[in-house]
Structure formats: structure tokens, C-alpha cells
PDB file of C-alpha atoms and ligand atoms in Angstrom:
ATOM      1  CA  MET A   1     -17.442  63.046  26.597  1.00 53.00           C
ATOM      2  CA  SER A   2     -15.869  64.181  29.707  1.00 69.00           C
ATOM      3  CA  ASN A   3     -16.669  63.207  32.925  1.00 80.00           C
ATOM      4  CA  LEU A   4     -15.183  66.414  34.370  1.00 92.00           C
ATOM      5  CA  TYR A   5     -17.168  68.494  36.496  1.00 92.00           C
ATOM      6  CA  LYS A   6     -17.526  71.959  34.626  1.00 97.00           C
ATOM      7  CA  VAL A   7     -16.758  74.775  36.740  1.00 98.00           C
ATOM      8  CA  VAL A   8     -17.184  78.669  36.429  1.00 98.00           C
ATOM      9  CA  PHE A   9     -15.377  80.904  39.329  1.00 98.00           C
ATOM     10  CA  VAL A  10     -17.432  83.796  40.330  1.00 99.00           C
ATOM     11  CA  LEU A  11     -15.368  86.683  41.796  1.00 99.00           C
ATOM     12  CA  GLY A  12     -15.471  90.307  42.848  1.00 98.00           C
ATOM     13  CA  PRO A  13     -15.660  92.529  45.827  1.00 98.00           C
ATOM     14  CA  PRO A  14     -17.884  91.946  48.454  1.00 98.00           C
ATOM     15  CA  GLY A  15     -21.165  93.258  47.924  1.00 98.00           C
ATOM     16  CA  SER A  16     -20.841  93.347  44.194  1.00 98.00           C
ATOM     17  CA  GLY A  17     -23.534  90.764  43.371  1.00 98.00           C
ATOM     18  CA  LYS A  18     -21.984  87.459  43.211  1.00 98.00           C
ATOM     19  CA  GLY A  19     -24.933  85.696  45.294  1.00 98.00           C
ATOM     20  CA  THR A  20     -27.665  87.463  43.651  1.00 98.00           C
ATOM     21  CA  GLN A  21     -26.502  86.617  40.011  1.00 98.00           C
ATOM     22  CA  CYS A  22     -25.310  82.962  40.689  1.00 98.00           C
ATOM     23  CA  ALA A  23     -28.950  82.623  41.947  1.00 98.00           C
ATOM     24  CA  LEU A  24     -30.281  83.738  38.617  1.00 98.00           C
ATOM     25  CA  ILE A  25     -27.914  81.648  36.601  1.00 98.00           C
ATOM     26  CA  GLN A  26     -28.659  78.928  38.610  1.00 98.00           C
ATOM     27  CA  LYS A  27     -32.230  79.076  37.943  1.00 97.00           C
ATOM     28  CA  ASN A  28     -31.976  79.666  34.291  1.00 97.00           C
ATOM     29  CA  PHE A  29     -29.006  77.299  33.202  1.00 97.00           C
ATOM     30  CA  GLY A  30     -29.150  74.538  35.823  1.00 95.00           C
ATOM     31  CA  LEU A  31     -25.555  75.087  37.259  1.00 98.00           C
ATOM     32  CA  VAL A  32     -25.334  74.671  41.122  1.00 98.00           C
ATOM     33  CA  HIS A  33     -24.298  77.555  42.805  1.00 98.00           C
ATOM     34  CA  LEU A  34     -21.943  76.821  45.901  1.00 98.00           C
ATOM     35  CA  SER A  35     -20.788  79.730  47.787  1.00 98.00           C
ATOM     36  CA  ALA A  36     -17.465  79.161  49.606  1.00 98.00           C
ATOM     37  CA  GLY A  37     -18.488  81.994  52.228  1.00 98.00           C
ATOM     38  CA  ASP A  38     -21.828  80.211  53.035  1.00 98.00           C
ATOM     39  CA  LEU A  39     -20.222  77.006  53.157  1.00 98.00           C
ATOM     40  CA  LEU A  40     -17.928  78.217  55.626  1.00 98.00           C
ATOM     41  CA  ARG A  41     -20.863  79.864  57.462  1.00 98.00           C
ATOM     42  CA  GLU A  42     -22.961  76.393  57.789  1.00 97.00           C
ATOM     43  CA  GLU A  43     -19.711  74.693  58.819  1.00 98.00           C
ATOM     44  CA  GLN A  44     -19.213  77.055  61.628  1.00 97.00           C
ATOM     45  CA  GLU A  45     -22.867  76.872  62.691  1.00 95.00           C
ATOM     46  CA  SER A  46     -22.353  72.985  62.703  1.00 96.00           C
ATOM     47  CA  LYS A  47     -20.365  73.305  65.733  1.00 88.00           C
ATOM     48  CA  SER A  48     -17.328  71.904  63.800  1.00 94.00           C
ATOM     49  CA  GLN A  49     -13.971  71.746  65.173  1.00 97.00           C
ATOM     50  CA  TYR A  50     -13.011  74.608  62.941  1.00 97.00           C
ATOM     51  CA  GLY A  51     -15.999  76.720  64.236  1.00 97.00           C
ATOM     52  CA  GLN A  52     -13.830  79.327  66.031  1.00 97.00           C
ATOM     53  CA  LEU A  53     -11.369  79.469  63.407  1.00 98.00           C
ATOM     54  CA  ILE A  54     -13.633  80.218  60.858  1.00 98.00           C
ATOM     55  CA  ALA A  55     -15.569  82.957  62.850  1.00 97.00           C
ATOM     56  CA  GLU A  56     -12.404  84.513  63.551  1.00 97.00           C
ATOM     57  CA  HIS A  57     -11.426  84.701  59.684  1.00 98.00           C
ATOM     58  CA  ILE A  58     -14.999  85.946  58.699  1.00 98.00           C
ATOM     59  CA  ARG A  59     -15.058  88.596  61.716  1.00 96.00           C
ATOM     60  CA  ASN A  60     -11.413  89.968  60.409  1.00 97.00           C
ATOM     61  CA  GLY A  61     -12.216  89.329  56.540  1.00 98.00           C
ATOM     62  CA  THR A  62      -9.099  87.076  56.152  1.00 98.00           C
ATOM     63  CA  ILE A  63      -9.007  83.968  54.197  1.00 98.00           C
ATOM     64  CA  VAL A  64      -9.527  80.569  55.852  1.00 98.00           C
ATOM     65  CA  PRO A  65      -6.877  77.836  55.065  1.00 98.00           C
ATOM     66  CA  VAL A  66      -7.584  75.828  51.725  1.00 98.00           C
ATOM     67  CA  ALA A  67      -7.899  72.467  53.201  1.00 98.00           C
ATOM     68  CA  ILE A  68     -10.958  73.502  54.975  1.00 98.00           C
ATOM     69  CA  THR A  69     -12.702  75.381  52.291  1.00 98.00           C
ATOM     70  CA  CYS A  70     -11.762  73.080  49.264  1.00 98.00           C
ATOM     71  CA  ALA A  71     -12.965  69.694  51.361  1.00 98.00           C
ATOM     72  CA  LEU A  72     -16.195  71.652  51.799  1.00 98.00           C
ATOM     73  CA  LEU A  73     -16.554  72.462  47.967  1.00 98.00           C
ATOM     74  CA  GLU A  74     -15.772  69.079  46.735  1.00 97.00           C
ATOM     75  CA  ASN A  75     -18.044  67.576  49.353  1.00 97.00           C
ATOM     76  CA  ALA A  76     -20.562  69.712  48.188  1.00 98.00           C
ATOM     77  CA  MET A  77     -20.154  68.999  44.601  1.00 97.00           C
ATOM     78  CA  LYS A  78     -20.330  65.054  45.325  1.00 95.00           C
ATOM     79  CA  ALA A  79     -23.743  65.801  46.940  1.00 97.00           C
ATOM     80  CA  SER A  80     -25.166  67.635  44.046  1.00 95.00           C
ATOM     81  CA  GLY A  81     -25.950  64.547  42.074  1.00 88.00           C
ATOM     82  CA  ASP A  82     -25.895  65.494  37.975  1.00 90.00           C
ATOM     83  CA  CYS A  83     -25.975  69.206  37.033  1.00 93.00           C
ATOM     84  CA  ALA A  84     -24.976  70.977  34.240  1.00 92.00           C
ATOM     85  CA  GLY A  85     -21.650  72.348  36.408  1.00 96.00           C
ATOM     86  CA  PHE A  86     -20.751  74.369  39.203  1.00 98.00           C
ATOM     87  CA  LEU A  87     -20.859  78.126  39.747  1.00 98.00           C
ATOM     88  CA  ILE A  88     -18.172  78.262  42.859  1.00 98.00           C
ATOM     89  CA  ASP A  89     -18.779  81.704  44.316  1.00 99.00           C
ATOM     90  CA  GLY A  90     -15.780  83.473  46.474  1.00 98.00           C
ATOM     91  CA  PHE A  91     -12.972  80.960  45.453  1.00 98.00           C
ATOM     92  CA  PRO A  92     -10.277  80.957  44.967  1.00 98.00           C
ATOM     93  CA  ARG A  93      -9.829  83.938  46.779  1.00 98.00           C
ATOM     94  CA  ASN A  94      -5.881  84.140  47.490  1.00 98.00           C
ATOM     95  CA  GLN A  95      -2.591  82.116  46.354  1.00 98.00           C
ATOM     96  CA  ASP A  96      -3.510  79.567  49.084  1.00 98.00           C
ATOM     97  CA  ASN A  97      -6.924  78.844  47.626  1.00 98.00           C
ATOM     98  CA  LEU A  98      -5.471  78.607  44.371  1.00 98.00           C
ATOM     99  CA  ASP A  99      -2.518  76.632  45.153  1.00 98.00           C
ATOM    100  CA  GLY A 100      -4.809  73.889  46.959  1.00 98.00           C
ATOM    101  CA  TRP A 101      -7.319  74.001  44.384  1.00 98.00           C
ATOM    102  CA  GLN A 102      -4.882  72.916  41.670  1.00 97.00           C
ATOM    103  CA  LYS A 103      -3.146  70.335  44.034  1.00 97.00           C
ATOM    104  CA  ASN A 104      -6.341  68.686  44.843  1.00 96.00           C
ATOM    105  CA  MET A 105      -9.188  69.378  42.251  1.00 97.00           C
ATOM    106  CA  ALA A 106      -7.434  70.343  39.007  1.00 95.00           C
ATOM    107  CA  ASP A 107      -7.496  66.965  37.291  1.00 95.00           C
ATOM    108  CA  LYS A 108     -11.267  66.465  38.686  1.00 94.00           C
ATOM    109  CA  VAL A 109     -12.733  69.794  36.971  1.00 96.00           C
ATOM    110  CA  ASP A 110     -12.696  71.254  34.042  1.00 97.00           C
ATOM    111  CA  VAL A 111     -12.768  75.289  34.463  1.00 97.00           C
ATOM    112  CA  LYS A 112     -14.503  77.278  31.739  1.00 98.00           C
ATOM    113  CA  PHE A 113     -13.808  80.825  32.595  1.00 98.00           C
ATOM    114  CA  THR A 114     -13.975  83.003  35.926  1.00 98.00           C
ATOM    115  CA  LEU A 115     -16.836  85.397  35.956  1.00 99.00           C
ATOM    116  CA  TYR A 116     -15.333  88.648  37.232  1.00 99.00           C
ATOM    117  CA  LEU A 117     -18.345  91.130  38.751  1.00 99.00           C
ATOM    118  CA  SER A 118     -16.771  94.318  39.307  1.00 98.00           C
ATOM    119  CA  CYS A 119     -18.058  97.459  40.988  1.00 98.00           C
ATOM    120  CA  LYS A 120     -17.347 100.580  42.434  1.00 97.00           C
ATOM    121  CA  VAL A 121     -15.926 100.253  46.595  1.00 97.00           C
ATOM    122  CA  ASP A 122     -18.766 102.932  47.484  1.00 97.00           C
ATOM    123  CA  VAL A 123     -21.540 101.248  45.976  1.00 98.00           C
ATOM    124  CA  CYS A 124     -20.540  97.775  47.440  1.00 98.00           C
ATOM    125  CA  VAL A 125     -19.719  99.072  50.955  1.00 98.00           C
ATOM    126  CA  SER A 126     -23.500 100.576  51.003  1.00 98.00           C
ATOM    127  CA  ARG A 127     -24.921  97.200  49.501  1.00 98.00           C
ATOM    128  CA  CYS A 128     -23.136  95.411  52.092  1.00 98.00           C
ATOM    129  CA  LEU A 129     -24.271  97.830  55.089  1.00 98.00           C
ATOM    130  CA  ASN A 130     -27.969  97.926  53.762  1.00 98.00           C
ATOM    131  CA  ARG A 131     -27.967  93.756  53.325  1.00 97.00           C
ATOM    132  CA  LYS A 132     -29.918  93.139  56.581  1.00 93.00           C
ATOM    133  CA  GLN A 133     -28.855  89.419  56.726  1.00 95.00           C
ATOM    134  CA  GLY A 134     -27.435  89.494  60.109  1.00 95.00           C
ATOM    135  CA  ARG A 135     -23.776  88.619  58.827  1.00 97.00           C
ATOM    136  CA  ALA A 136     -21.124  89.385  61.165  1.00 96.00           C
ATOM    137  CA  ASP A 137     -18.970  90.875  58.672  1.00 97.00           C
ATOM    138  CA  ASP A 138     -21.498  93.345  57.353  1.00 98.00           C
ATOM    139  CA  ASN A 139     -20.290  96.370  59.612  1.00 97.00           C
ATOM    140  CA  GLU A 140     -18.027  99.030  58.670  1.00 97.00           C
ATOM    141  CA  GLU A 141     -15.009  97.721  60.399  1.00 97.00           C
ATOM    142  CA  SER A 142     -15.163  94.265  58.790  1.00 97.00           C
ATOM    143  CA  LEU A 143     -15.860  95.537  55.439  1.00 98.00           C
ATOM    144  CA  ARG A 144     -12.892  97.650  55.587  1.00 98.00           C
ATOM    145  CA  LYS A 145     -10.753  94.505  56.113  1.00 98.00           C
ATOM    146  CA  ARG A 146     -12.516  92.574  53.773  1.00 98.00           C
ATOM    147  CA  ILE A 147     -11.879  95.076  50.843  1.00 98.00           C
ATOM    148  CA  HIS A 148      -8.043  95.106  51.795  1.00 98.00           C
ATOM    149  CA  THR A 149      -8.057  91.166  51.355  1.00 98.00           C
ATOM    150  CA  TYR A 150      -9.918  91.656  48.100  1.00 98.00           C
ATOM    151  CA  ASN A 151      -7.676  94.056  46.791  1.00 98.00           C
ATOM    152  CA  THR A 152      -4.042  92.582  48.126  1.00 98.00           C
ATOM    153  CA  GLN A 153      -4.933  89.062  47.729  1.00 98.00           C
ATOM    154  CA  THR A 154      -8.331  88.260  45.471  1.00 98.00           C
ATOM    155  CA  TYR A 155      -7.535  90.618  42.549  1.00 98.00           C
ATOM    156  CA  PRO A 156      -4.034  89.342  41.882  1.00 98.00           C
ATOM    157  CA  ILE A 157      -6.236  85.874  41.244  1.00 98.00           C
ATOM    158  CA  ILE A 158      -8.573  87.649  39.139  1.00 98.00           C
ATOM    159  CA  GLU A 159      -5.364  89.059  36.874  1.00 98.00           C
ATOM    160  CA  TYR A 160      -3.706  85.540  36.911  1.00 98.00           C
ATOM    161  CA  TYR A 161      -6.779  84.253  35.274  1.00 98.00           C
ATOM    162  CA  GLU A 162      -6.834  86.991  32.938  1.00 98.00           C
ATOM    163  CA  LYS A 163      -3.364  86.323  31.502  1.00 98.00           C
ATOM    164  CA  LEU A 164      -4.898  82.837  30.753  1.00 98.00           C
ATOM    165  CA  GLY A 165      -7.703  84.561  29.091  1.00 98.00           C
ATOM    166  CA  LEU A 166     -10.191  82.943  31.404  1.00 98.00           C
ATOM    167  CA  VAL A 167     -11.814  86.084  32.745  1.00 98.00           C
ATOM    168  CA  ARG A 168     -15.248  87.678  31.605  1.00 98.00           C
ATOM    169  CA  GLU A 169     -15.764  90.667  33.068  1.00 98.00           C
ATOM    170  CA  VAL A 170     -19.265  92.302  33.803  1.00 98.00           C
ATOM    171  CA  ALA A 171     -20.090  95.771  35.625  1.00 98.00           C
ATOM    172  CA  THR A 172     -22.658  95.418  38.595  1.00 98.00           C
ATOM    173  CA  CYS A 173     -23.041  99.186  39.230  1.00 98.00           C
ATOM    174  CA  ARG A 174     -26.478  98.615  37.366  1.00 98.00           C
ATOM    175  CA  ASP A 175     -29.796  97.076  37.872  1.00 98.00           C
ATOM    176  CA  THR A 176     -29.749  93.691  38.539  1.00 98.00           C
ATOM    177  CA  ASP A 177     -31.735  92.747  35.437  1.00 98.00           C
ATOM    178  CA  GLU A 178     -29.190  94.699  33.134  1.00 98.00           C
ATOM    179  CA  VAL A 179     -26.336  92.933  34.750  1.00 98.00           C
ATOM    180  CA  TYR A 180     -27.891  89.568  33.768  1.00 98.00           C
ATOM    181  CA  THR A 181     -28.626  90.265  30.622  1.00 98.00           C
ATOM    182  CA  ASP A 182     -24.841  90.612  29.834  1.00 98.00           C
ATOM    183  CA  ILE A 183     -24.126  87.663  31.995  1.00 98.00           C
ATOM    184  CA  GLU A 184     -26.797  85.653  30.030  1.00 98.00           C
ATOM    185  CA  LYS A 185     -24.947  86.459  26.830  1.00 98.00           C
ATOM    186  CA  ILE A 186     -21.523  84.980  28.510  1.00 98.00           C
ATOM    187  CA  PHE A 187     -23.002  81.748  29.685  1.00 98.00           C
ATOM    188  CA  LYS A 188     -24.738  81.354  26.093  1.00 98.00           C
ATOM    189  CA  GLU A 189     -21.700  81.789  24.613  1.00 98.00           C
ATOM    190  CA  ALA A 190     -19.671  79.582  26.632  1.00 97.00           C
ATOM    191  CA  GLY A 191     -21.976  76.647  25.448  1.00 96.00           C
ATOM    192  CA  PHE A 192     -24.193  76.376  28.651  1.00 96.00           C
TER     193      PHE A 192
HETATM  194  N1  ATP B   1     -27.190  95.219  40.933  1.00 71.52           N
HETATM  195  C1  ATP B   1     -27.790  95.372  42.135  1.00 71.52           C
HETATM  196  N2  ATP B   1     -28.291  96.809  42.357  1.00 71.52           N
HETATM  197  C2  ATP B   1     -28.753  96.986  43.339  1.00 71.52           C
HETATM  198  N3  ATP B   1     -28.533  95.900  44.841  1.00 71.52           N
HETATM  199  C3  ATP B   1     -27.502  94.669  44.277  1.00 71.52           C
HETATM  200  C4  ATP B   1     -27.755  94.291  42.926  1.00 71.52           C
HETATM  201  N4  ATP B   1     -26.816  92.881  42.903  1.00 71.52           N
HETATM  202  C5  ATP B   1     -27.194  92.942  44.644  1.00 71.52           C
HETATM  203  N5  ATP B   1     -27.854  93.769  45.062  1.00 71.52           N
HETATM  204  C6  ATP B   1     -27.882  93.589  46.604  1.00 71.52           C
HETATM  205  O1  ATP B   1     -26.686  93.989  47.146  1.00 71.52           O
HETATM  206  C7  ATP B   1     -26.661  93.310  48.245  1.00 71.52           C
HETATM  207  C8  ATP B   1     -25.193  92.320  48.119  1.00 71.52           C
HETATM  208  O2  ATP B   1     -25.415  91.320  47.248  1.00 71.52           O
HETATM  209  P1  ATP B   1     -24.701  89.914  47.252  1.00 71.52           P
HETATM  210  O3  ATP B   1     -25.340  89.214  48.593  1.00 71.52           O
HETATM  211  O4  ATP B   1     -25.167  89.254  45.856  1.00 71.52           O
HETATM  212  O5  ATP B   1     -23.312  90.137  46.899  1.00 71.52           O
HETATM  213  P2  ATP B   1     -21.896  89.424  46.974  1.00 71.52           P
HETATM  214  O6  ATP B   1     -21.176  89.654  45.806  1.00 71.52           O
HETATM  215  O7  ATP B   1     -22.211  87.993  47.340  1.00 71.52           O
HETATM  216  O8  ATP B   1     -21.456  89.593  48.670  1.00 71.52           O
HETATM  217  P3  ATP B   1     -20.632  89.177  49.518  1.00 71.52           P
HETATM  218  O9  ATP B   1     -19.126  89.009  48.755  1.00 71.52           O
HETATM  219  O10 ATP B   1     -20.165  90.004  50.554  1.00 71.52           O
HETATM  220  O11 ATP B   1     -21.069  87.629  50.119  1.00 71.52           O
HETATM  221  C9  ATP B   1     -27.817  92.509  48.392  1.00 71.52           C
HETATM  222  O12 ATP B   1     -28.472  92.873  49.452  1.00 71.52           O
HETATM  223  C10 ATP B   1     -28.432  92.354  47.125  1.00 71.52           C
HETATM  224  O13 ATP B   1     -29.736  92.370  47.207  1.00 71.52           O
HETATM  225  N1  LIG B   2     -12.665  81.270  49.751  1.00 71.52           N
HETATM  226  C1  LIG B   2     -13.255  81.825  50.745  1.00 71.52           C
HETATM  227  C2  LIG B   2     -14.186  82.267  50.884  1.00 71.52           C
HETATM  228  C3  LIG B   2     -14.687  82.900  52.220  1.00 71.52           C
HETATM  229  N2  LIG B   2     -13.664  82.856  53.196  1.00 71.52           N
HETATM  230  C4  LIG B   2     -14.514  83.826  54.344  1.00 71.52           C
HETATM  231  O1  LIG B   2     -15.652  83.984  54.384  1.00 71.52           O
HETATM  232  C5  LIG B   2     -15.985  85.366  54.242  1.00 71.52           C
HETATM  233  C6  LIG B   2     -17.517  85.629  53.434  1.00 71.52           C
HETATM  234  O2  LIG B   2     -17.362  85.408  52.274  1.00 71.52           O
HETATM  235  P1  LIG B   2     -18.412  85.786  51.248  1.00 71.52           P
HETATM  236  O3  LIG B   2     -18.115  85.540  49.592  1.00 71.52           O
HETATM  237  O4  LIG B   2     -19.508  85.061  51.685  1.00 71.52           O
HETATM  238  O5  LIG B   2     -18.516  87.536  51.186  1.00 71.52           O
HETATM  239  C7  LIG B   2     -14.634  86.031  53.697  1.00 71.52           C
HETATM  240  O6  LIG B   2     -14.608  87.440  54.122  1.00 71.52           O
HETATM  241  C8  LIG B   2     -14.042  85.267  54.370  1.00 71.52           C
HETATM  242  O7  LIG B   2     -13.306  85.356  55.607  1.00 71.52           O
HETATM  243  C9  LIG B   2     -12.722  82.331  53.012  1.00 71.52           C
HETATM  244  O8  LIG B   2     -11.990  82.364  54.033  1.00 71.52           O
HETATM  245  N3  LIG B   2     -12.391  81.835  51.814  1.00 71.52           N
HETATM  246 MG1   MG B   3     -22.064  86.187  48.845  1.00 71.52          MG
END
């Protein structure tokens, strides 16, 4: 039996439904959902020394240095206790995230696969603009920047995992339940 944490990365454009689907997977499979974006927002609100830097990155849709994000993820994993594994939502988001993760976490985890939630940009933008969670980056200007970051920095990370045969893609421009049915099959096939 391996003592390594089981990890599934969850990637996709802003508003593709990562948080929505992770909540369902957590409920049904017992994996713990850790959203890198949520952890960064909590860190920012906790009056951390990195608060201003994080706020600027979030507003501009750019990516916070990995040392900060990876430490938040590792601390949250340690605090979670026993679980079936972790759904790491919104990470690794660029090459710096990937390099920092490989350097600090690769020997502590067993990355099972990357769940790639694909969705058309216009649907994603409309979902974010209607989300009404008071996020500082759910406005047209920030969304343009977030999508640019996704296309230029995050999609290449999905391609990297694709070349390793580690991507499971699910199209999310459909009802939440239909999307989840496909995701459920993938997790069952992976032995969760
Ligand atoms: N399949 C779906 N059909 C319609 N609306 C959806 C669907 N999935 C999610 N939504 C809604 O779209 C919005 C964005 O979803 P969610 O927060 O899960 O996306 P996300 O990928 O985590 O976004 P972000 O990257 O910005 O955090 C939410 O209001 C959610 O309720
Ligand atoms: N690995 C990450 C993840 C997120 N961010 C920053 O947070 C913003 C919101 O992320 P969501 O996943 O909640 O949409 C994102 O636009 C980044 O500014 C990050 O830096 N690194
Ligand atoms: Mg989210």
C-alpha cells in the first residue's frame, strides 16, 4: 500500500464548472476538493503579507508565484486528515506552477490524471458574469485577461499532461447532471 496522497488535477477555462463538479465528486467519492483560487482568496482575506500581491494577480487574471500557492495547497492537504485523495482545482495553471509542484510535491503524491473540463468561451464568460458571488474578477475586463492567461499559459499545461496520456476530457456546455454522469464513469474506471 502506498502512503502517497492520491491527486486529480482539475483544469479548464474560467466558468467551465470546476468548482461545481468538484463539489459533486467530493460528495460522492470522498475526495477532498481544494481550489487553488479559493485558498488564495482566503489567504488574501486573512491579512497575510501576500494579500496585496494576491489581490493584484486575481484582478489582472495573472498567476501568483508558485511558492505561495504550493504552500497553501500542501498545508491544506496536511490539515485534511484521512481521505480518498484530493481534487486540486485550478492548479497547475502555468509552467511556474508545474515546476514548483514537481520540485516540492512530486515525491509526496500520486497524480492519477488531469480532469479537463472543456467549454466554449462565450458560455464560460456568461456563466461567470451571472455567478453573483461578488468575485473581484467576475467582470468583463478581468475575464478577458483570465481567458488570455488560460489560453497562453494553462492550456499548454493540459497539453503537457495529454502527451503523458493523463488527460480525461469532459465537455461541460451541457446540464450539470449530464456532465457529472460522464465524470462519475471516469472516477469509477480509475478505481475511486
Ligand atoms: N453545466 C452547467 N450549466 C450551467 N451552469 C453551470 C454549469 N456548471 C456550472 N455552472 C454555473 O456557472 C458558474 C461557474 O461555475 P463554477 O464556479 O463551478 O466554475 P469554475 O470553473 O470553478 O470557475 P472559475 O475558474 O472562475 O473558478 C456558477 O454560477 C455555476 O453555478
Ligand atoms: N494556481 C492558481 C490558481 C488561481 N490563481 C489566481 O486566482 C484567480 C482565480 O482562480 P479561480 O480558479 O478561482 O478562477 C486566478 O485568475 C489567478 O489570479 C493563481 O494565481 N494560481
Ligand atoms: Mg472555481
